Short mmCIF file of C-alpha atoms in Angstrom, two decimals:
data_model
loop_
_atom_site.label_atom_id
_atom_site.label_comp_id
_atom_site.label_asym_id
_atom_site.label_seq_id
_atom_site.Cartn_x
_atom_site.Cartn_y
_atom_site.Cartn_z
CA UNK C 1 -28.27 24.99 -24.43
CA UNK C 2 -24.72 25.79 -23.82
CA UNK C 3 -24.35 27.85 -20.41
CA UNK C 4 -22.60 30.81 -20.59
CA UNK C 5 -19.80 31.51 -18.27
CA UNK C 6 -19.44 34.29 -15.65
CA UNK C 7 -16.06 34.49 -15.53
CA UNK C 8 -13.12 32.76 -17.44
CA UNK C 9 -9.64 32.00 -17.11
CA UNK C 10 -7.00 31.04 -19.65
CA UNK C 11 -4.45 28.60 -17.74
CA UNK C 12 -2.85 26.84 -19.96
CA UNK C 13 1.05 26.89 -19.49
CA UNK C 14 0.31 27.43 -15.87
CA UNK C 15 2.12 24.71 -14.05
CA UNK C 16 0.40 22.35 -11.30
CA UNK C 17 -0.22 23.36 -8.44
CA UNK C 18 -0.89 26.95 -9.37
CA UNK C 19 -3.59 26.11 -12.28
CA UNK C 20 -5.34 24.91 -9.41
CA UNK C 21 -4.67 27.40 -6.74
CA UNK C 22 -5.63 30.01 -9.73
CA UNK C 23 -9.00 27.86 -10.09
CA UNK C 24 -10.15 27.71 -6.51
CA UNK C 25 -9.65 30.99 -5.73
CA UNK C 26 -11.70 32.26 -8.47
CA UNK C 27 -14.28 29.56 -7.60
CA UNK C 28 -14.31 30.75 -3.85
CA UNK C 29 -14.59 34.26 -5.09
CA UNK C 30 -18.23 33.26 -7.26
CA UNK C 31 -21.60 32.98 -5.90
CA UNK C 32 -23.18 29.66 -6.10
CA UNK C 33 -24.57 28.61 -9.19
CA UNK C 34 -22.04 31.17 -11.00
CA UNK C 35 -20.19 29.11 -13.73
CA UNK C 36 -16.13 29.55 -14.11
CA UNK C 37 -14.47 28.36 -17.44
CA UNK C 38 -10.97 27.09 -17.46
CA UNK C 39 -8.75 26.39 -19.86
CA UNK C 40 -5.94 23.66 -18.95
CA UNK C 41 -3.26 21.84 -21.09
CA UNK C 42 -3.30 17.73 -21.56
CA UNK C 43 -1.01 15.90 -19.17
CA UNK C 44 -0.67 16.84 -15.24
CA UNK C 45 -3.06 19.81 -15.00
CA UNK C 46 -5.71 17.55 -16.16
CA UNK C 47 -4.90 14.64 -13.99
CA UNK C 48 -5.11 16.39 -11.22
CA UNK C 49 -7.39 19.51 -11.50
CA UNK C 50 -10.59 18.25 -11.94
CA UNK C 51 -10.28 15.50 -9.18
CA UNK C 52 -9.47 18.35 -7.09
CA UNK C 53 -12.72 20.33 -8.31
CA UNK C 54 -14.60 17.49 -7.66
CA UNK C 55 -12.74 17.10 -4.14
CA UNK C 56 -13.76 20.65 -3.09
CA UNK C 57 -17.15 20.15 -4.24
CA UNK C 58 -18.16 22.03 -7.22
CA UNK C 59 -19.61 21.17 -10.02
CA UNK C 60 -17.88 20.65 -13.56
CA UNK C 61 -20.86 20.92 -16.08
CA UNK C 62 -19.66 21.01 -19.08
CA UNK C 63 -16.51 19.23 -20.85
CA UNK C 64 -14.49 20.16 -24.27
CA UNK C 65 -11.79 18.96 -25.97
CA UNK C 66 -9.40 21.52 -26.87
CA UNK C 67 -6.29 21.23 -28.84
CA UNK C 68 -3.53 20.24 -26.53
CA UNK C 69 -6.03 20.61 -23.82
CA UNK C 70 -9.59 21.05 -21.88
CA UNK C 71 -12.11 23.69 -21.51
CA UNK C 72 -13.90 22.83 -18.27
CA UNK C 73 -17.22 24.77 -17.41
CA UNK C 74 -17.10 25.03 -13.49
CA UNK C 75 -20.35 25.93 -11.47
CA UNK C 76 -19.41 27.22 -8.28
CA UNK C 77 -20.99 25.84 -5.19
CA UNK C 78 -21.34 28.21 -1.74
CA UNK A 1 19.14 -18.29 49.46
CA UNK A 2 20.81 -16.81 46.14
CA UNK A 3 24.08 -17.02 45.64
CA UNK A 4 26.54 -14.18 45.03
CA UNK A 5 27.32 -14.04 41.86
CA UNK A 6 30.48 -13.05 39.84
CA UNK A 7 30.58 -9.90 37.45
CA UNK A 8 31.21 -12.70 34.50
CA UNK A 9 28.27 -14.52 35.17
CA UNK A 10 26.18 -11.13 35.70
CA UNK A 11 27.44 -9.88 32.45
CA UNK A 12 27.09 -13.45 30.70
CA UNK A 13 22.90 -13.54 32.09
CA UNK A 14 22.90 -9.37 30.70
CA UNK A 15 23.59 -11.06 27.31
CA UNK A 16 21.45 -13.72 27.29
CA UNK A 17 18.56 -12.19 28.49
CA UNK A 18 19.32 -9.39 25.76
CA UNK A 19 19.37 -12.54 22.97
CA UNK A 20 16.17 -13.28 24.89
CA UNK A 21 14.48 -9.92 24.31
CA UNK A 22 15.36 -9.13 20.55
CA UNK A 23 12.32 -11.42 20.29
CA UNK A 24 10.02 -8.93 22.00
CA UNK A 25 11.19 -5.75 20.00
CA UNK A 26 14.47 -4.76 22.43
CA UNK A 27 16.82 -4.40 20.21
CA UNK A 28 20.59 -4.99 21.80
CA UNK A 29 22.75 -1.15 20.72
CA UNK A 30 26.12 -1.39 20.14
CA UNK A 31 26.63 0.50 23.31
CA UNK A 32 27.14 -2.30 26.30
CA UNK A 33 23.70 -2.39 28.19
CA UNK A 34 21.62 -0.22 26.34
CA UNK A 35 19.06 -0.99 23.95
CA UNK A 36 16.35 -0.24 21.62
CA UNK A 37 12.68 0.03 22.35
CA UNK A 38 10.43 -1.07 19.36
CA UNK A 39 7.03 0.53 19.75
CA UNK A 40 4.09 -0.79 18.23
CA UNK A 41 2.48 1.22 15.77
CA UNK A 42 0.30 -0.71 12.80
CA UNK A 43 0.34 1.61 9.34
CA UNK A 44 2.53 3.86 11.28
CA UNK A 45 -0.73 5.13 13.06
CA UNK A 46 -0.59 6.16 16.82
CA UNK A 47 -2.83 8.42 18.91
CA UNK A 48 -0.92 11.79 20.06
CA UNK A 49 -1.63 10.76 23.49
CA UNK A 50 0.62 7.48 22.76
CA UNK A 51 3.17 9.80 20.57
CA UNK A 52 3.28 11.75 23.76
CA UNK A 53 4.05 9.10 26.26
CA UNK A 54 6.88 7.34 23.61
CA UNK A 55 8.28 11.07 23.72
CA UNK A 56 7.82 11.07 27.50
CA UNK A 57 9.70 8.25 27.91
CA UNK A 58 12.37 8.32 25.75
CA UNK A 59 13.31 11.66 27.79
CA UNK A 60 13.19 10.20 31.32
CA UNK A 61 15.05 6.83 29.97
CA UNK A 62 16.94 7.47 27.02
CA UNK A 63 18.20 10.29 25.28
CA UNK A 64 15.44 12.37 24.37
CA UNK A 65 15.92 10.71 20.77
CA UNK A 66 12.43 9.08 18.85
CA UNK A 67 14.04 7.21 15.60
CA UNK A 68 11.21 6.47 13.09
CA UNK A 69 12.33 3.10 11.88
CA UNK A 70 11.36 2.36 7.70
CA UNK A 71 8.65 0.13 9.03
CA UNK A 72 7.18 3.01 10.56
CA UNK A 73 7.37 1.71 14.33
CA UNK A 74 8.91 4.49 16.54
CA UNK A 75 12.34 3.43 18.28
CA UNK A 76 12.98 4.82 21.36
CA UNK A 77 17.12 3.91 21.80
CA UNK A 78 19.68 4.19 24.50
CA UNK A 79 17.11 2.89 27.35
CA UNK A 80 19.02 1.00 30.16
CA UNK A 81 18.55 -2.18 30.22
CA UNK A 82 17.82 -2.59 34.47
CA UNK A 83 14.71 -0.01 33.06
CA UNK A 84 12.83 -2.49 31.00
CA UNK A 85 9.77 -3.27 33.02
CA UNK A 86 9.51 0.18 33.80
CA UNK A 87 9.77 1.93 30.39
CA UNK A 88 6.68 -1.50 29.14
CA UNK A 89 4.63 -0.47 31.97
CA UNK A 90 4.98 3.64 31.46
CA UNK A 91 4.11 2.77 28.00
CA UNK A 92 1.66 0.39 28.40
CA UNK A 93 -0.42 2.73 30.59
CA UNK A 94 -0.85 4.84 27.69
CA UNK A 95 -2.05 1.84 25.67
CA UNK A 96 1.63 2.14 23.45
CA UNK A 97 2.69 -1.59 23.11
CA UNK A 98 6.07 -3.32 22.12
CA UNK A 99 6.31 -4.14 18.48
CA UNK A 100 8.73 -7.29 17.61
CA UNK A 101 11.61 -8.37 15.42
CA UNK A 102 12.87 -11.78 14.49
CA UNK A 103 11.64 -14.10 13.12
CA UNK A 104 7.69 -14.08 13.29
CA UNK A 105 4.90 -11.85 12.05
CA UNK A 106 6.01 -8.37 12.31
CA UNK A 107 3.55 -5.63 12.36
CA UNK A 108 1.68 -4.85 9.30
CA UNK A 109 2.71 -1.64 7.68
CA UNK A 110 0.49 0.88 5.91
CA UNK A 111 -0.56 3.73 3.55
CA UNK A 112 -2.97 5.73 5.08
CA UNK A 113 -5.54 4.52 2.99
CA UNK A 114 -9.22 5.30 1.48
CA UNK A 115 -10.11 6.80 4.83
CA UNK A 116 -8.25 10.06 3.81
CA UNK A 117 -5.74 9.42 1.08
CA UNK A 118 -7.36 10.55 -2.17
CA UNK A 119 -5.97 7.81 -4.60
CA UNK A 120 -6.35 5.11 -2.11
CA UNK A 121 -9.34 2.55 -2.72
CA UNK A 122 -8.59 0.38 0.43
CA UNK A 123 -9.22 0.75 3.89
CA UNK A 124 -5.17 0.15 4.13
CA UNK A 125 -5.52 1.22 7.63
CA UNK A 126 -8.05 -0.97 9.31
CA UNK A 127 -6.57 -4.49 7.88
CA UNK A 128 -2.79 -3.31 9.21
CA UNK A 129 -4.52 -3.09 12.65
CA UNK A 130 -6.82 -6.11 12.11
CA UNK A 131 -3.91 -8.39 10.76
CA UNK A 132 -1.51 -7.17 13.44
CA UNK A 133 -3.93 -7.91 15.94
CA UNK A 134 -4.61 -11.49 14.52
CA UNK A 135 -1.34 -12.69 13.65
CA UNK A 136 1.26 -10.22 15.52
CA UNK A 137 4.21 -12.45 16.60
CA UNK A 138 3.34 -15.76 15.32
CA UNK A 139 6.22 -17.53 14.48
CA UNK A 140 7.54 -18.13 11.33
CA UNK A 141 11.47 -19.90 9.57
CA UNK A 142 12.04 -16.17 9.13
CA UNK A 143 11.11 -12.26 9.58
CA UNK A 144 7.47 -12.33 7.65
CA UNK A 145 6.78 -8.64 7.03
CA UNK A 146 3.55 -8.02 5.42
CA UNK A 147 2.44 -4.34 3.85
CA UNK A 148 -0.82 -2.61 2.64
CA UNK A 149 -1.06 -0.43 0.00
CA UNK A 150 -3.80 2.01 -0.83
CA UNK A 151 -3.39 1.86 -5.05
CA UNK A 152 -1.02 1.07 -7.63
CA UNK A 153 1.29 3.32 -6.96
CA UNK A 154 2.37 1.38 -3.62
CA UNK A 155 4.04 3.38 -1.65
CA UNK A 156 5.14 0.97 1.17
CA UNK A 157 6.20 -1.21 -1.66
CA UNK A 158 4.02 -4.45 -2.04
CA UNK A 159 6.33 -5.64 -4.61
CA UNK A 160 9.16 -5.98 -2.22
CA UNK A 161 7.76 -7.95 0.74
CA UNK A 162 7.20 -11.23 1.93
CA UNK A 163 3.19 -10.68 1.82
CA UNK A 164 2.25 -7.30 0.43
CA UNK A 165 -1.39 -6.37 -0.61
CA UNK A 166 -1.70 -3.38 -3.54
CA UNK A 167 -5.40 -1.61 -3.34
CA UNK A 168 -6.94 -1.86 -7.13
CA UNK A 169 -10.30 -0.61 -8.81
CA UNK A 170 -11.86 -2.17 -11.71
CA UNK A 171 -13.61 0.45 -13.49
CA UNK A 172 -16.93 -0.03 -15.01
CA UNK A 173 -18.80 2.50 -17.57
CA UNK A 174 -22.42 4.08 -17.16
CA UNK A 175 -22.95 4.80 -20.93
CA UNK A 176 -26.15 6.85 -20.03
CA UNK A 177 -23.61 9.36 -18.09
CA UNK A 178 -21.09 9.99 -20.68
CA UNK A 179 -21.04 12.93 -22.60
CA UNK A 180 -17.82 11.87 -24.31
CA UNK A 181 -15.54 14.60 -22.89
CA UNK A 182 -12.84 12.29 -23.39
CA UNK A 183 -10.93 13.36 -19.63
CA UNK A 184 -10.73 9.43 -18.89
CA UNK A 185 -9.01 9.16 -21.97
CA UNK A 186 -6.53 11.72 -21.67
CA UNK A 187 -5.28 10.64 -17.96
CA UNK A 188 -5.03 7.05 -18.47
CA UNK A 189 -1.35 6.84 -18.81
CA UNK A 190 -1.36 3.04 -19.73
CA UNK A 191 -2.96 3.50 -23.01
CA UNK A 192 -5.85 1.21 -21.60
CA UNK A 193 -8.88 3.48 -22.89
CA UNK A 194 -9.65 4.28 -26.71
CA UNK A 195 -12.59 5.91 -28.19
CA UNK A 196 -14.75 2.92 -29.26
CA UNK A 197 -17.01 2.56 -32.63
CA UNK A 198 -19.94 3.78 -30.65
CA UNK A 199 -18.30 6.55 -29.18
CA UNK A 200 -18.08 5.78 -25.84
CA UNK A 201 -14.87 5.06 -24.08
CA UNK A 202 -13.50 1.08 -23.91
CA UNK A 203 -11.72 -0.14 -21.50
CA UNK A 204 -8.90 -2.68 -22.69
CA UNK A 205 -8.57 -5.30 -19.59
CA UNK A 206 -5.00 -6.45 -21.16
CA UNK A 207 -3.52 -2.76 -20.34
CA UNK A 208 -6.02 -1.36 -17.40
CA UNK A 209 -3.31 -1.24 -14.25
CA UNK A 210 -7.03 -0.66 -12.19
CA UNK A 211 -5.49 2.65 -10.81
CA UNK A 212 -8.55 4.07 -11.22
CA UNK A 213 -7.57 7.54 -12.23
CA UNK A 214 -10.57 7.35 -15.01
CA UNK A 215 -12.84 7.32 -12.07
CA UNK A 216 -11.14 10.02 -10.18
CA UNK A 217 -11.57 12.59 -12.73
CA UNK A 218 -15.03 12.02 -14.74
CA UNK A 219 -16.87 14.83 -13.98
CA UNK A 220 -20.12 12.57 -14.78
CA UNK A 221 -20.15 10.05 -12.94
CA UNK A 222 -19.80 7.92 -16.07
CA UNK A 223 -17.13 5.80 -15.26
CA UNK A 224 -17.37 4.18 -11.65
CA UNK A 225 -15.48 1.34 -9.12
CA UNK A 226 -17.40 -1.67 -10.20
CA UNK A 227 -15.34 -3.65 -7.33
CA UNK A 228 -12.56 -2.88 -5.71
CA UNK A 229 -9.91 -5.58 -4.06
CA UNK A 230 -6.03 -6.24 -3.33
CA UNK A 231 -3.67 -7.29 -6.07
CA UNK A 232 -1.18 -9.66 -3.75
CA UNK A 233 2.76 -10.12 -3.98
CA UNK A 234 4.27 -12.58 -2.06
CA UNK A 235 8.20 -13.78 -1.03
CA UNK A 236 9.47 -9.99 -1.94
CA UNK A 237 11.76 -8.76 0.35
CA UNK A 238 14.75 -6.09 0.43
CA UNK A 239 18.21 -6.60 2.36
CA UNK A 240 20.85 -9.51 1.31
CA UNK A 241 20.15 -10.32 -1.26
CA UNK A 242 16.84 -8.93 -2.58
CA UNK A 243 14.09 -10.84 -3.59
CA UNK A 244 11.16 -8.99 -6.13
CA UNK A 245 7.63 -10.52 -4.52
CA UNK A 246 5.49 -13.11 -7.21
CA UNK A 247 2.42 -11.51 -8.15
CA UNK A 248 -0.01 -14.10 -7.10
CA UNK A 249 -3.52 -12.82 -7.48
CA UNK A 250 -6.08 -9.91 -7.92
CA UNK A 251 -8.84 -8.43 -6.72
CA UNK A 252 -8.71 -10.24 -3.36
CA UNK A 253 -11.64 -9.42 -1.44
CA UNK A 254 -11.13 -7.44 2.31
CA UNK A 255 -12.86 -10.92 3.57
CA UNK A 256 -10.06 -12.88 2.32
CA UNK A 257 -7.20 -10.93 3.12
CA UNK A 258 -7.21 -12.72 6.81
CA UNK A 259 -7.27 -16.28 4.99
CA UNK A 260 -4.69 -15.31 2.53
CA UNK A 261 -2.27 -14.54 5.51
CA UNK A 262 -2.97 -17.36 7.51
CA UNK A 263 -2.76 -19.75 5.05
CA UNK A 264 0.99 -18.26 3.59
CA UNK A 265 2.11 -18.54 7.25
CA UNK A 266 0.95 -21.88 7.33
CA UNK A 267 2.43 -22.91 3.56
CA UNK A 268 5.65 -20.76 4.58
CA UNK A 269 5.99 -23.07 7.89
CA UNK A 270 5.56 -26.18 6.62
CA UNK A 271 7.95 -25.67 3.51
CA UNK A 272 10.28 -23.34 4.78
CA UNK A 273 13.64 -23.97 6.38
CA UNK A 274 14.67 -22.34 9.60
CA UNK A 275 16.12 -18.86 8.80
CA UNK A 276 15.23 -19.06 4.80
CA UNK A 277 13.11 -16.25 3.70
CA UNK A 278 9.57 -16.59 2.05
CA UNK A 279 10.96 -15.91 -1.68
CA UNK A 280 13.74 -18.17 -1.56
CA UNK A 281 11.14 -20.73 -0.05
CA UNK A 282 8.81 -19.96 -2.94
CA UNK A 283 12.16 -20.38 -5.39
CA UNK A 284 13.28 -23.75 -3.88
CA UNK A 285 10.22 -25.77 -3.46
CA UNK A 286 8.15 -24.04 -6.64
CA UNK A 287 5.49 -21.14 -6.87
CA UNK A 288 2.88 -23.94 -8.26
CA UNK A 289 3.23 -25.54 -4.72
CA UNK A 290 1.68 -22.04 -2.78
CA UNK A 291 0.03 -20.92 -5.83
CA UNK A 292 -2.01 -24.59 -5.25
CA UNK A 293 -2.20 -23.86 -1.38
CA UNK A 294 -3.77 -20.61 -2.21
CA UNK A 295 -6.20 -21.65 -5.08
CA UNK A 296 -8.71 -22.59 -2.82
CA UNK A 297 -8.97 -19.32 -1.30
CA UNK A 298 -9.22 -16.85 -4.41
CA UNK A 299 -9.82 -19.20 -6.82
CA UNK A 300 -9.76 -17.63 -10.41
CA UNK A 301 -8.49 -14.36 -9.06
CA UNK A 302 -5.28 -16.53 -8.65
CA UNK A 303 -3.34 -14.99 -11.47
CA UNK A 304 -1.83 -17.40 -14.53
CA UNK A 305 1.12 -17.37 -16.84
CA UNK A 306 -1.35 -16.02 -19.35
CA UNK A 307 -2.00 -13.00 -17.24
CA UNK A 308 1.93 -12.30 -17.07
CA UNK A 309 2.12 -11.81 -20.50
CA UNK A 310 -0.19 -9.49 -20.46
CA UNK A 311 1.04 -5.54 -20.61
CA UNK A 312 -0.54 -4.38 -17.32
CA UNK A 313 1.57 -7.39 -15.18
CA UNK A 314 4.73 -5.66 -17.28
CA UNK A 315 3.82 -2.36 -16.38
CA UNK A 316 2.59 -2.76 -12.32
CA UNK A 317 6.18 -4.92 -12.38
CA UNK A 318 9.66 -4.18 -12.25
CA UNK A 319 10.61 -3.45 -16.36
CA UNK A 320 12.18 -6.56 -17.25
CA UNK A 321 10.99 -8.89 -14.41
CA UNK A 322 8.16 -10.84 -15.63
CA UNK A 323 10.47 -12.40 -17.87
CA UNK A 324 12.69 -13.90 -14.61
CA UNK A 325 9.91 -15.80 -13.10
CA UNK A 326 9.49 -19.39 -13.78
CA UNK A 327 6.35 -20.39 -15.85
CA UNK A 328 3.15 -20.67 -13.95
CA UNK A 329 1.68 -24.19 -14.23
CA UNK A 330 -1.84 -24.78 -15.11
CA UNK A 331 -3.79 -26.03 -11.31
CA UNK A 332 -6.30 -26.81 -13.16
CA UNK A 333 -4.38 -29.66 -15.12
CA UNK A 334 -2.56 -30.63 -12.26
CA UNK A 335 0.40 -29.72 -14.81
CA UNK A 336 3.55 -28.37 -13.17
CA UNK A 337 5.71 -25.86 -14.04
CA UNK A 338 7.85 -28.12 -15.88
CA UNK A 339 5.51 -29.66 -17.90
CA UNK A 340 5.41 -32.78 -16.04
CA UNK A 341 1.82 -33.70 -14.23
CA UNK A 342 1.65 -33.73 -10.54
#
């Protein structure tokens, strides 16, 4: 039962901070419950953007392993 | 009934009494008469009403000037001497007391901590005020400065003074929350976590640094603090010459941080000679000798020559380091360092 997102957004070779500026403004732009996918390369954007998803909140639902990098299924809280 | 005295005497009693204060955190400037006022501030923390009385008063009795010294204790400089009781009681009435230097228990420096820092996992903040309040300008054979920090990373740099505390997690795994993503894998930077035969993430204790950034980032709450505590350095210190602390023990509990001070004030009294500082103490009489004193505080959290060969004490250490220390004896044993028995 894979959930479907409502939007997506293809960050990798967006540097920290802006792959999470990017994120969280897309997330603040969704209705609760919506779900956001992001893509983000291996090394920095992964240490720190979802810590700072889970900081603000929302609600990562859904983890893959990509090649070089992570698909991360957001849902967006109010 | 007093007698008049000469400007030589006057300026001789100036001098002395300046000597006199250095102990109380009034530090003599190179400018005749004027000096330094060392303001208390434990962790670097102070209330904006006390920030705005040490600003007051460094405008009506210095220079207008507030110099943040690297022990985070604001220095207000050029105050006249003949203004001393008056500049401690402005600032007292805002509750903004005099810090100290010397040699004795200087106040307790700080990250600032779980209570807002995200990678902290101690409450860095509340034992810098507790232990300054305890043990604040007890007197030791030289300055003792002692430090909290929040996580590995130590910022106020554990590793290089006389009694530092490091905040550390030890991460535990909730196998029925994993959905082997594989995040915790990817940020671990000391190559402690591997895919395991049954597919779930394991943890190699050899390598973990406890930094904890597995737990920051599952999404799952799969892989959570299953105790946090203080890795503690002792006899580090900067200046001339520098001294890199021992790394003594781990996972110190908050409860025992108070007993771990008060018994390496007591150790660093009774061994150490006047004006010799903590690590060259620690060199001179042996690191078995506190590492005993200390035993029967943390017990098996005290750390062993085994754990020094391990890859995480290489990698929280200075590269190279581990390899200057003399060999940790076996307490147990009663063997010493040098393969004699005590």
């Amino acid at each position: 039962m894979a959930r479907q997102p409502d939007l997506k957004i293809d960050l990798r070779g967006t540097p920290c901070p802006m792959n999470w500026v990017k994120t969280k403004l897309r997330l603040e732009d969704m209705d609760a419950g919506q779900c956001l996918e992001v893509l983000l390369d291996d090394g920095e954007p992964i240490r720190s953007v979802p810590r700072s998803v889970k900081a603000e909140g929302h609600k990562i639902v859904e983890v893959t392993p990509l090649d070089g990098g992570f698909r991360l299924l957001i849902e967006a809280v109010s | 009934m007093t007698s008049k005295k000469t400007n030589g005497d006057r300026k001789d009693a100036i001098e002395a009494r300046a000597e006199e204060l250095k102990a109380g955190g009034f530090i003599p400037q190179r400018q005749k008469g004027k000096i330094t006022i060392r303001c208390k501030a434990p962790g670097g923390r102070l209330t904006s009403e006390r920030l705005e009385r040490v600003a007051a008063v460094a405008r009506k009795y210095g220079r207008g000037l507030v110099h943040l010294s690297v022990r985070q204790s604001p220095e207000i400089p050029y105050v006249d001497l003949a203004d001393l009781d008056a500049v401690v009681r402005e600032l007292a009435e805002a509750g903004q007391e005099i810090a100290s230097c010397g040699k004795r228990f200087r106040v307790a420096t700080a990250c600032g901590g779980c209570e807002y820092n995200p990678n902290a996992w101690t409450d860095t903040q509340r034992l810098a005020l507790e232990s300054t309040a305890r043990f604040f300008g007890q007197d030791t054979p030289h300055k003792f400065k002692t430090c909290f920090a929040g996580c590995v990373r130590d910022c106020v740099k554990s590793r290089m003074t006389d009694l530092g505390f490091q905040g550390i997690v030890e991460p535990q795994l909730v196998p029925e929350n994993c959905t082997q993503c594989t995040l915790c894998i990817s940020v671990c930077e000391d190559d402690a976590l591997r895919m395991g035969d049954d597919d779930l993430p394991a943890r190699d204790l050899d390598r973990c640094i406890s930094c904890g950034d597995c737990i920051k980032v599952c999404p799952f709450d799969a892989m959570v603090p299953k105790r946090t505590g203080h890795a503690v350095f002792v006899g580090g210190t900067h200046g001339k010459p520098p001294h890199a602390a021992y790394p003594i023990a781990e996972f110190v509990t908050d409860e025992q941080v108070s007993a771990v001070i008060e018994t390496t004030i007591e150790w660093y009294r009774l061994h150490g000679t006047r004006g010799e500082r903590l690590g060259n103490t620690l060199d001179r009489v042996g690191i078995d000798c506190y590492r005993r004193a200390l035993h029967g505080i943390v017990g098996n959290d005290l750390l062993t020559a085994a754990d020094l060969e391990k890859p995480k004490w290489r990698r929280i250490l200075y590269r190279g380091l581990v390899d200057t220390f003399p060999a940790y004896g076996n307490l147990a044993s009663g063997e010493q360092s040098d393969g004699t028995t005590a």
